[in-house]
XYZ file of C-alpha atoms in Angstrom:
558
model
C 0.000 0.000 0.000
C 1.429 3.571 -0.393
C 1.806 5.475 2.338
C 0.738 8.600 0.821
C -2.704 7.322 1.273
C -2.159 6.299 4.817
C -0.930 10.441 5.108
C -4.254 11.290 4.082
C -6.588 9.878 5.597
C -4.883 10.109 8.691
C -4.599 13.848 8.658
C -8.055 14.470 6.813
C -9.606 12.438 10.171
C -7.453 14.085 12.479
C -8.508 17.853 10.723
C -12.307 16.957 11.178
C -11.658 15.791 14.611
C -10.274 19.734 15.755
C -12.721 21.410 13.422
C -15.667 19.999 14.001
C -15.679 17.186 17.252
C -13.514 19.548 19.610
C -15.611 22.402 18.259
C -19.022 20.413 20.020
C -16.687 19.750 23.184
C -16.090 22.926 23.295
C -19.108 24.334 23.435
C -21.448 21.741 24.642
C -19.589 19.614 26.812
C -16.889 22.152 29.148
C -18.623 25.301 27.695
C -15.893 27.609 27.367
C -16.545 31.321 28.725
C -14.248 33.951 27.076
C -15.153 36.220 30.097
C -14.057 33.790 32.986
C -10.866 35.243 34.712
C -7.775 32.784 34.721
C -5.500 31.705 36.608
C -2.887 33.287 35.044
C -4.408 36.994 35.473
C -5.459 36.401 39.083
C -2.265 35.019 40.418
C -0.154 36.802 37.799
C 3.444 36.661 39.156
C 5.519 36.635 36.419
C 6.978 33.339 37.391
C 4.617 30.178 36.953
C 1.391 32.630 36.288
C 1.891 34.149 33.006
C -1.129 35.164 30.669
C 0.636 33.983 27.299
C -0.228 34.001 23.612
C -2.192 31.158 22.668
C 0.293 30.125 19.891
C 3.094 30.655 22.201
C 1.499 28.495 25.118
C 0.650 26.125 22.487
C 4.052 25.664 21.704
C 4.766 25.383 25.041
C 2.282 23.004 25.244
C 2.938 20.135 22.278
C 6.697 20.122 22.838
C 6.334 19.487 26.547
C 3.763 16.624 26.006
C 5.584 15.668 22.573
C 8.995 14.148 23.995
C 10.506 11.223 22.525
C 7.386 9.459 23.638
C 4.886 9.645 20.546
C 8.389 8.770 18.646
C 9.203 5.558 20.361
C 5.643 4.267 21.391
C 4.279 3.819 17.357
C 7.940 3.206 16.001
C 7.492 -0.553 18.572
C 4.598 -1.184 18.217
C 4.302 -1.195 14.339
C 6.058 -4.888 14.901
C 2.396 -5.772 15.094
C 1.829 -4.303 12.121
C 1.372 -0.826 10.651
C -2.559 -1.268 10.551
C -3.370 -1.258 14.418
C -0.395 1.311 15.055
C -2.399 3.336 12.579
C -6.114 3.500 13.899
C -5.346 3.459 17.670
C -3.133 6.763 17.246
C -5.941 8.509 14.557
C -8.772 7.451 16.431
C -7.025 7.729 19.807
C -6.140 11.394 19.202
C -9.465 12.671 18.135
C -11.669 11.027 20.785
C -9.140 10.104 23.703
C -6.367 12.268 23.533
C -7.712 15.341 22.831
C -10.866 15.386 25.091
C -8.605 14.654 28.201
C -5.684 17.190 26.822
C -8.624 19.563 26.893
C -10.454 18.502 29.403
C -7.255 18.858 31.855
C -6.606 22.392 31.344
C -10.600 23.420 31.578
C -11.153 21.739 34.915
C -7.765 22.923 36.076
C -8.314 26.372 35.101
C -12.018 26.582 36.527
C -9.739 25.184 40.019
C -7.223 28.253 40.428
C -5.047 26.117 38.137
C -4.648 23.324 40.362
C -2.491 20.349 39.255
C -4.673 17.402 38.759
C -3.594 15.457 41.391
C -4.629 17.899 43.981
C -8.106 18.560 42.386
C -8.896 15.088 42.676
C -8.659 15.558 46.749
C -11.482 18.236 45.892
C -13.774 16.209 43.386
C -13.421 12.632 44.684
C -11.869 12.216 47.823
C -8.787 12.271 49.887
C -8.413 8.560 49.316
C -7.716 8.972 45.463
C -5.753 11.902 46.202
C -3.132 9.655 47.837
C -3.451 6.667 45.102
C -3.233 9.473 42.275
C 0.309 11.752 43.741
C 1.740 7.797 44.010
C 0.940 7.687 40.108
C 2.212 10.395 39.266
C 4.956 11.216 41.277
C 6.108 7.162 39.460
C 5.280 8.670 35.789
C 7.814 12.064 36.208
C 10.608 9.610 38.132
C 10.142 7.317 34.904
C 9.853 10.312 32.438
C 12.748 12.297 34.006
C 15.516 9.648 34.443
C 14.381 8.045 31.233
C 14.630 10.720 28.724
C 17.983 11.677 30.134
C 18.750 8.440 28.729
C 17.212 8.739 25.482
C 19.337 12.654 25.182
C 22.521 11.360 26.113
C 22.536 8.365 24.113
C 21.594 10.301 21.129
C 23.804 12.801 21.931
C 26.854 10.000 22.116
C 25.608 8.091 19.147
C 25.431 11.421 16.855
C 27.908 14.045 17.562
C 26.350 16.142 14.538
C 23.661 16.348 17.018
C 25.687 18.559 20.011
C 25.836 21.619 18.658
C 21.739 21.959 17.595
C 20.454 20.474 20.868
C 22.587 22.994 23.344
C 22.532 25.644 20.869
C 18.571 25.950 20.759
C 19.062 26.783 24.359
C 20.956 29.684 23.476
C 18.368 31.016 20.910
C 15.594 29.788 23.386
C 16.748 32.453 25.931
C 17.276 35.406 22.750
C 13.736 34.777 21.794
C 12.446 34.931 25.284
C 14.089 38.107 26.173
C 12.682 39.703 22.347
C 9.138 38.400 22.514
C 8.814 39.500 26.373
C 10.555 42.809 26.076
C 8.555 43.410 22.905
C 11.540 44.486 20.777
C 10.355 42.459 17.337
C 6.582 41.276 16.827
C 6.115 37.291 16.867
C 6.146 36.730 13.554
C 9.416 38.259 13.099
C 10.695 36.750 15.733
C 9.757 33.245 14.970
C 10.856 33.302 11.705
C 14.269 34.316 13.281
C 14.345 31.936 15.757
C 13.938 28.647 13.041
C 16.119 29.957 11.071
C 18.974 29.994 13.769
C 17.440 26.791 14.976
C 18.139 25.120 11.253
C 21.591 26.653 10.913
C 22.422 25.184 13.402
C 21.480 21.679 12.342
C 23.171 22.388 9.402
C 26.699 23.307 10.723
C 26.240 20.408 13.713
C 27.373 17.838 11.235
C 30.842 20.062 10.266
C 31.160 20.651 13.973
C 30.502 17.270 16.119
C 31.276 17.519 19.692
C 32.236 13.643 20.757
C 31.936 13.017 24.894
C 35.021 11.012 25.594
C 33.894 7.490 26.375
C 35.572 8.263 30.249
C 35.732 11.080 32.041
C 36.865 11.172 35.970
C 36.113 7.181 36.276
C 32.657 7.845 35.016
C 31.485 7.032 31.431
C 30.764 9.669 28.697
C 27.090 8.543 28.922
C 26.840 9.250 32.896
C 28.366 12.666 32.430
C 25.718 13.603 29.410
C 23.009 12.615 32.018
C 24.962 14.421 34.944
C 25.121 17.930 32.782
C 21.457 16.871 31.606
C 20.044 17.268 34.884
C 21.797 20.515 36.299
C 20.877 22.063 33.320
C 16.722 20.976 34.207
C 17.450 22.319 37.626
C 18.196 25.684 36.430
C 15.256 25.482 33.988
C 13.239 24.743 36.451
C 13.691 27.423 38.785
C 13.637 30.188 35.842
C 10.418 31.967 34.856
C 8.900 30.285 32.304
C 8.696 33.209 29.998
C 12.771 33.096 29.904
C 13.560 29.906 29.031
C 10.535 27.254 29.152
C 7.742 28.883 26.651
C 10.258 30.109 23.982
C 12.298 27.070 23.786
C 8.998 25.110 23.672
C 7.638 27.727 21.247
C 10.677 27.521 18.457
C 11.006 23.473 18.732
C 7.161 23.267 17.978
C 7.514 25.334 14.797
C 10.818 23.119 13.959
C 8.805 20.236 14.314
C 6.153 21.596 12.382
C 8.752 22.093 9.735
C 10.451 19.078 10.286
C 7.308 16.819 9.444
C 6.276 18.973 6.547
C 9.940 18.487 5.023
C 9.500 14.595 5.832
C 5.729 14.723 4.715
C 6.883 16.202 1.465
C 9.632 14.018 0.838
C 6.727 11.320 1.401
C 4.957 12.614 -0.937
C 7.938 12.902 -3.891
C 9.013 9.614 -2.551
C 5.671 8.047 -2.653
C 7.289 4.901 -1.368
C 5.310 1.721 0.013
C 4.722 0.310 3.135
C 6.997 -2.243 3.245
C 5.615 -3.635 6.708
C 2.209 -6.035 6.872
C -0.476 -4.653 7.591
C -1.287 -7.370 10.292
C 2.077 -8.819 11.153
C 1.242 -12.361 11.967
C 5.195 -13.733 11.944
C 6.049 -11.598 15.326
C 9.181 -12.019 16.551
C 9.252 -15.193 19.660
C 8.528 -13.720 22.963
C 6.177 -10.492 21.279
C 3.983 -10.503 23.599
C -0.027 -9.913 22.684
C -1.897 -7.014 20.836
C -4.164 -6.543 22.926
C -3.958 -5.115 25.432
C -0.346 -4.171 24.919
C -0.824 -1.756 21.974
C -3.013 0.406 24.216
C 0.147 1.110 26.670
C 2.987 0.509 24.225
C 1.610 3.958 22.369
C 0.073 5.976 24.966
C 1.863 9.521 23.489
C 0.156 9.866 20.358
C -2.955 8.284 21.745
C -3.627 9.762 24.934
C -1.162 9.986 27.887
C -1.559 10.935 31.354
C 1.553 12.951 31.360
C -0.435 15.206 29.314
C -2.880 16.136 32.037
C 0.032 16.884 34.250
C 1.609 18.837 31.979
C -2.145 21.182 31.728
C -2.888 21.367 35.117
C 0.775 21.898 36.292
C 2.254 24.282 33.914
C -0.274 25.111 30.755
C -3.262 25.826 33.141
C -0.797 28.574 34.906
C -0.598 30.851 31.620
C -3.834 30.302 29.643
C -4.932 33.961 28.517
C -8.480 33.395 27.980
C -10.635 30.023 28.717
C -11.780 29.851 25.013
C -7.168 29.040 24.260
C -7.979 25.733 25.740
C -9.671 24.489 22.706
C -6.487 25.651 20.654
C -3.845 24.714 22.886
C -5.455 21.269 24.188
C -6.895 19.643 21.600
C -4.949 20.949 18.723
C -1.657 20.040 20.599
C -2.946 16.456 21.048
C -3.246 16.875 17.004
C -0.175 17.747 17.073
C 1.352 14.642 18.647
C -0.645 12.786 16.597
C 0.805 13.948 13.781
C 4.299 12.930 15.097
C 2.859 9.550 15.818
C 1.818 9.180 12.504
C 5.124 10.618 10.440
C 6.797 7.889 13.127
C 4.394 5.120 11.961
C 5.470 5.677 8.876
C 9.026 6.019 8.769
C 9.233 3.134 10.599
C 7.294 0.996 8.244
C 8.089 2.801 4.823
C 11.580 3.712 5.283
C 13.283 0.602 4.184
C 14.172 -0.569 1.303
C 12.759 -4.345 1.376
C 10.610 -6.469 3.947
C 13.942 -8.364 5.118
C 15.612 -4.882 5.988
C 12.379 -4.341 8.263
C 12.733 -7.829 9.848
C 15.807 -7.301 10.719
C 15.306 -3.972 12.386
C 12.727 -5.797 14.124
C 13.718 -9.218 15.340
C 12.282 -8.992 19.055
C 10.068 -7.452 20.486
C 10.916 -3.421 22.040
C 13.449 -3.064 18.961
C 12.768 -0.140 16.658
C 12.287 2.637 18.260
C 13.993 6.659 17.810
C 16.583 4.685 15.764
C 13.863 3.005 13.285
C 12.397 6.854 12.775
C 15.711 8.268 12.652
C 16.730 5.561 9.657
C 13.438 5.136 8.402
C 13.015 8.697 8.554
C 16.205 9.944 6.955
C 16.046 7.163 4.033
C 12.299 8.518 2.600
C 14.314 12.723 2.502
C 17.479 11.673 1.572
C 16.164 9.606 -1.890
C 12.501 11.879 -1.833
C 14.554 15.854 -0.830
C 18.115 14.441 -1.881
C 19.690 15.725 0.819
C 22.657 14.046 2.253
C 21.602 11.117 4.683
C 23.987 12.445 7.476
C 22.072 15.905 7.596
C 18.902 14.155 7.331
C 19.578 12.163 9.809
C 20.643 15.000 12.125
C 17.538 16.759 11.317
C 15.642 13.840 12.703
C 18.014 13.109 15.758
C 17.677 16.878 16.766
C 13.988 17.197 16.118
C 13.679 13.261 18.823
C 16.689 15.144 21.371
C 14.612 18.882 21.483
C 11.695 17.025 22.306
C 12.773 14.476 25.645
C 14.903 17.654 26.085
C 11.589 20.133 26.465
C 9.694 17.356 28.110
C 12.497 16.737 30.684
C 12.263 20.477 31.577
C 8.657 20.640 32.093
C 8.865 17.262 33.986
C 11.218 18.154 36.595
C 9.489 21.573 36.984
C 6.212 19.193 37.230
C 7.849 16.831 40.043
C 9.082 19.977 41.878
C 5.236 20.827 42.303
C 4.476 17.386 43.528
C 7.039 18.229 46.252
C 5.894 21.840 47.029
C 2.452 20.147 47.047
C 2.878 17.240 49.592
C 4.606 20.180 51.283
C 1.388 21.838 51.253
C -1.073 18.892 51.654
C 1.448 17.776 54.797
C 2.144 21.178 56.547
C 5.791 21.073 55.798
C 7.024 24.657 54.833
C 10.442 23.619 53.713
C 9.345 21.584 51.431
C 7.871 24.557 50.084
C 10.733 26.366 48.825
C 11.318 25.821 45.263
C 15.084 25.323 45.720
C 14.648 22.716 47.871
C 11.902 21.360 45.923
C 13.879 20.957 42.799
C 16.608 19.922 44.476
C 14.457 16.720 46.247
C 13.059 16.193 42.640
C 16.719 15.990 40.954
C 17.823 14.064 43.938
C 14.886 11.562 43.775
C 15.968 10.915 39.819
C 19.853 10.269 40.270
C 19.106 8.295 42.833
C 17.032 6.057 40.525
C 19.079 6.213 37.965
C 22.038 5.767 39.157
C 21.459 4.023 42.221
C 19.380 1.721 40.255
C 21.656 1.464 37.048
C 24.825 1.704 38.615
C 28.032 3.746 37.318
C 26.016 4.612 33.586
C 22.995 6.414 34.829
C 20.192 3.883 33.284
C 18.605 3.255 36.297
C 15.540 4.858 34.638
C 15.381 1.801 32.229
C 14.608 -0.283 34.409
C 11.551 0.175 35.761
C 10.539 2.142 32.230
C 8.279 -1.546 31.616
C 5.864 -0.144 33.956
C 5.451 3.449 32.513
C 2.756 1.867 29.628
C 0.564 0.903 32.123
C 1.093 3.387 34.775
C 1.000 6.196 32.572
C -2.489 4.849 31.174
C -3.576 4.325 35.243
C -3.206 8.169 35.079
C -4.881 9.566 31.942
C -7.887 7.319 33.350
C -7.420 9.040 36.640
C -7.274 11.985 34.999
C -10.598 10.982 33.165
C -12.385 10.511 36.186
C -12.051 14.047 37.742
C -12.569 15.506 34.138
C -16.059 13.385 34.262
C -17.479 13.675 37.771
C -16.687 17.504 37.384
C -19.484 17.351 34.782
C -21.854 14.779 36.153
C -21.993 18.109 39.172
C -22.870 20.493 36.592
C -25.285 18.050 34.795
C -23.543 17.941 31.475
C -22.941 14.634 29.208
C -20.623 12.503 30.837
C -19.851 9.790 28.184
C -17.580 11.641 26.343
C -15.028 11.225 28.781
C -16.848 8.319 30.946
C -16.529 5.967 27.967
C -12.337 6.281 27.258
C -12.144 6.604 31.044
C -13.664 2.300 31.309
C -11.799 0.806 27.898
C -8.454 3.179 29.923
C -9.318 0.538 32.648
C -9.779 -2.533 31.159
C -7.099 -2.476 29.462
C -4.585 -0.978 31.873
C -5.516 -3.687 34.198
C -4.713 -6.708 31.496
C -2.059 -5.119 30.734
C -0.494 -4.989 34.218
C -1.772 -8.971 34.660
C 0.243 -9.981 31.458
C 3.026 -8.187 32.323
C 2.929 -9.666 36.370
C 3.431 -13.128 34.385
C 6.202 -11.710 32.098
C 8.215 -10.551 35.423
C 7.252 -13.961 37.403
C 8.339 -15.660 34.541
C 11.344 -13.935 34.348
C 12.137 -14.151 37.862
C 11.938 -9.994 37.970
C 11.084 -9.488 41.802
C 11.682 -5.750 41.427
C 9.868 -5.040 38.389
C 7.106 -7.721 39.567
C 6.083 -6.084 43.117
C 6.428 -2.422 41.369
C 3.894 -4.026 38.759
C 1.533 -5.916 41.882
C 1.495 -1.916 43.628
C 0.421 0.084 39.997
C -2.144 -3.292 40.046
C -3.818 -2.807 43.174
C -3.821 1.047 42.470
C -5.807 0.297 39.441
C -8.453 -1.415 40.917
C -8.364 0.897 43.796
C -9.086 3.896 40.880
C -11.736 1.678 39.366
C -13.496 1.153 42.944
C -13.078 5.302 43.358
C -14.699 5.941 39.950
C -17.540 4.000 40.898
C -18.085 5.136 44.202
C -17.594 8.819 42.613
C -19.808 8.770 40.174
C -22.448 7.179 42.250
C -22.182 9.436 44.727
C -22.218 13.021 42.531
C -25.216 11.361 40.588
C -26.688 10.843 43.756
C -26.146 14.283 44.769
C -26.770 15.959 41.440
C -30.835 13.905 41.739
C -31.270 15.455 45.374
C -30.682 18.918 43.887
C -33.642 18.237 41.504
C -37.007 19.411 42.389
């Protein structure tokens, strides 16, 4: 089949989706007032609460959710086949993804921009307040250590690379200070800022920086994540009109360039999917469809990073409650989008069906480095330019990404601690200094306690982040729905991706407690027995929610 077609339809569905499905969500469902006084205006402190231009916040937005995530998820699980890959993320964005993206940000917003964790104490109970900071104080650990991982591997493997990721910081903090200070208008701006941003993917490859392979008794990789992580401190503690919202702002115009340039080379290309559609020779030890294609691509699909991401950070600088609609839904789009250009690298970008076996001959294979070859093969023979720049433009655009949602996470798990400060009447925990500093402590020690002298501690327990990350978009869900069983609005919307969420979370975590047991994985397999029982425990708390509110909205009846 050619994968032009597979381009089409998946962008026509995903453009009726915003135009026309988060249109009736919009007004119907969270009914959007363009009077109602954010967050951002009545805490305005220049910090965390900054009213922000919907095209800049949704910039901030899509990178921050983005990561390496949507990249990774769709380029493993297309060893399944490029046919499920391909209607879970389409019809995942437009009625999953982008309801709870949106959904997030309006109930945080209509909470004084309250982080979704500490709403739910508010709309269902202190008991699911608990079970939900567990989740996702588990999901930013996981996130945080594991992209470091993902940077500084890409950053060792391609050395073309080291120049455009630490450079964009650079041009991150010039646009900041221009767009704040109001020297140039946006437009100007942003048309500056890519073009710095590409020239400097194009002189990376005359320029590449190599980390020796030791350094002090430590390994090149351990140092990358070291420098990685005192870099997200300071990010963290900076306004997030300085560094955060223009850095996310100029990588999601890259990207937006980026896929056009590999969408057109598509196009030129017009090459065919060289994977099954329905791969029935898997790879021994693959391990079932379903439910594992649910949690294998949960960025692309929906996420429940994403909700922290628009109650923590997105919720705190939303201009005007009508922006949600814009910089919710259409981000999910966004990452869609990525999800799809990844499904089809990955499945197009080689040459023959035995090159794609081999790429995938078990079962996790594939990955940044299938979209990165995949990727750069369909612009190097559709755009003919040289494979090594290609390939850095692809390697940048997957390193910009973890590297923006690395920032925002950390900031995110700094919250959590400033929160439990809050929730448990501990003042010093408080402090943002000393909240950043627990949440960079709390990662090194996983990943470096965990993964020894190279820093991959994070990889370890990544297995779990499918399932727990799904635990939390349903969690997520839940608030999002009994919020509008109280005001009497339609609840299935979000009540019916809330149960499938569920279901198959919960199979997921019982296939993978036999994997572990099987394995003889006593770390991985308790971990996996805890996110199990907190499942259920969310499942009991959504009906005993929803019950309740029901009951309470019928008493309010005359």
């Amino acid at each position: 089949m050619s994968a032009i077609f597979l381009l089409v339809v998946g962008l026509g569905a995903m453009a009726l989706g915003y135009f026309i499905y988060s249109k009736f969500v919009a007004q119907k469902i969270y009914q959007l007032d363009p009077d109602f006084k954010t967050p951002a205006h009545e805490f305005e402190d220049g910090v965390d609460y900054v009213p922000t231009n919907r095209f800049v916040l949704w910039g901030h937005h899509f990178t921050s959710v983005a990561g390496a995530a949507p990249i990774v998820g769709p380029a493993i699980a297309v060893i399944w086949g490029w046919a499920p890959a391909f209607m879970w993320v389409v019809f995942g964005t437009i009625f999953f993804a982008g309801i709870h993206d949106f959904g997030a940000i309006w109930a945080s917003v209509r909470n004084k921009a309250k982080s979704v964790g500490a709403l739910t104490g508010d709309v269902v109970g202190k008991r699911a307040r608990s079970i939900f900071m567990i989740v996702i104080f588990l999901v930013l650990l996981m996130v945080n250590a594991v992209f470091a991982v993902v940077i500084a591997g890409l950053m060792m493997n391609f050395s073309s690379a080291v120049v455009p990721v630490w450079g964009a910081i650079l041009v991150a903090l010039i646009v900041g200070q221009l767009i704040y200070r109001r020297v140039m208008s946006l437009p100007v701006v942003s048309v500056l800022g890519v073009i710095a941003l590409y020239a400097l993917i194009f002189i990376g490859p005359s320029v590449p920086i190599q980390m020796p392979s030791e350094v002090a008794g430590m390994s090149g990789n351990a140092v990358w994540i070291l420098i990685l992580f005192a870099y997200a401190a300071i990010a963290s503690l900076l306004p997030v009109w300085m560094l955060l919202q223009p850095r996310d702002y100029i990588n999601g115009l890259q990207l937006f360039i980026g896929l056009l340039v590999l969408y057109g080379a598509l196009v030129l290309l017009n090459p065919t999917l060289v994977a099954p559609a329905f791969n029935s020779d898997v790879p021994a030890g693959t391990p079932s469809l379903i439910p594992l294609l649910f949690v294998t691509i949960a960025c692309g699909a929906i996420s429940g990073f994403h909700g922290l991401v628009s109650s923590g950070t997105t919720s705190k600088q939303l201009n005007k409650e009508t922006d949600a609609r814009f910089v919710g839904y259409f981000g999910a789009v966004g990452e869609g989008m990525l999800a799809l250009a990844a499904i089809l690298a990955a499945t197009a970008g080689f040459a023959t069906l035995g090159d794609w076996q081999a790429m995938y001959s078990a079962f996790g294979q594939g990955g940044v480095n299938a979209f990165v070859e995949g990727g750069a093969y369909i612009i190097h023979n559709g755009l003919g330019l040289p494979e090594v720049t290609a390939a850095t433009l692809l390697t940048v655009m997957a390193a910009l990404f973890a590297g923006t949602t690395m920032d925002t996470g950390l900031r995110l798990q700094r919250y959590i601690f400033q929160e439990w400060g809050d929730i448990y009447q501990q003042p010093w925990m408080k402090k943002p200094a000393i909240a950043t500093g627990l949440a960079v402590g709390s990662c090194l020690l996983l990943a470096f306690g965990a993964g020894g002298a190279d820093g991959s501690g994070g990889l370890i327990i990544w297995p779990l982040f499918g399932t727990t990350n799904q635990l939390l978009a349903g969690l997520t869900l839940l608030v999002i729905t009994v919020m509008l069983v109280r005001l009497k609005r339609p609840m299935w919307y979000t009540l019916a991706p809330l149960c499938f969420l569920l279901v198959m979370t919960i199979l997921a975590l019982l296939l993978q407690l036999r994997t572990f047991w099987n394995q003889g994985n006593m770390f991985l397999l308790v971990l996996d027995i805890v996110v199990l029982i907190a499942a259920i425990m969310v499942a009991m708390e959504c009906a005993a929610a929803l019950k309740r509110s029901r009951s309470e909205v019928a008493e309010q009846q005359p």
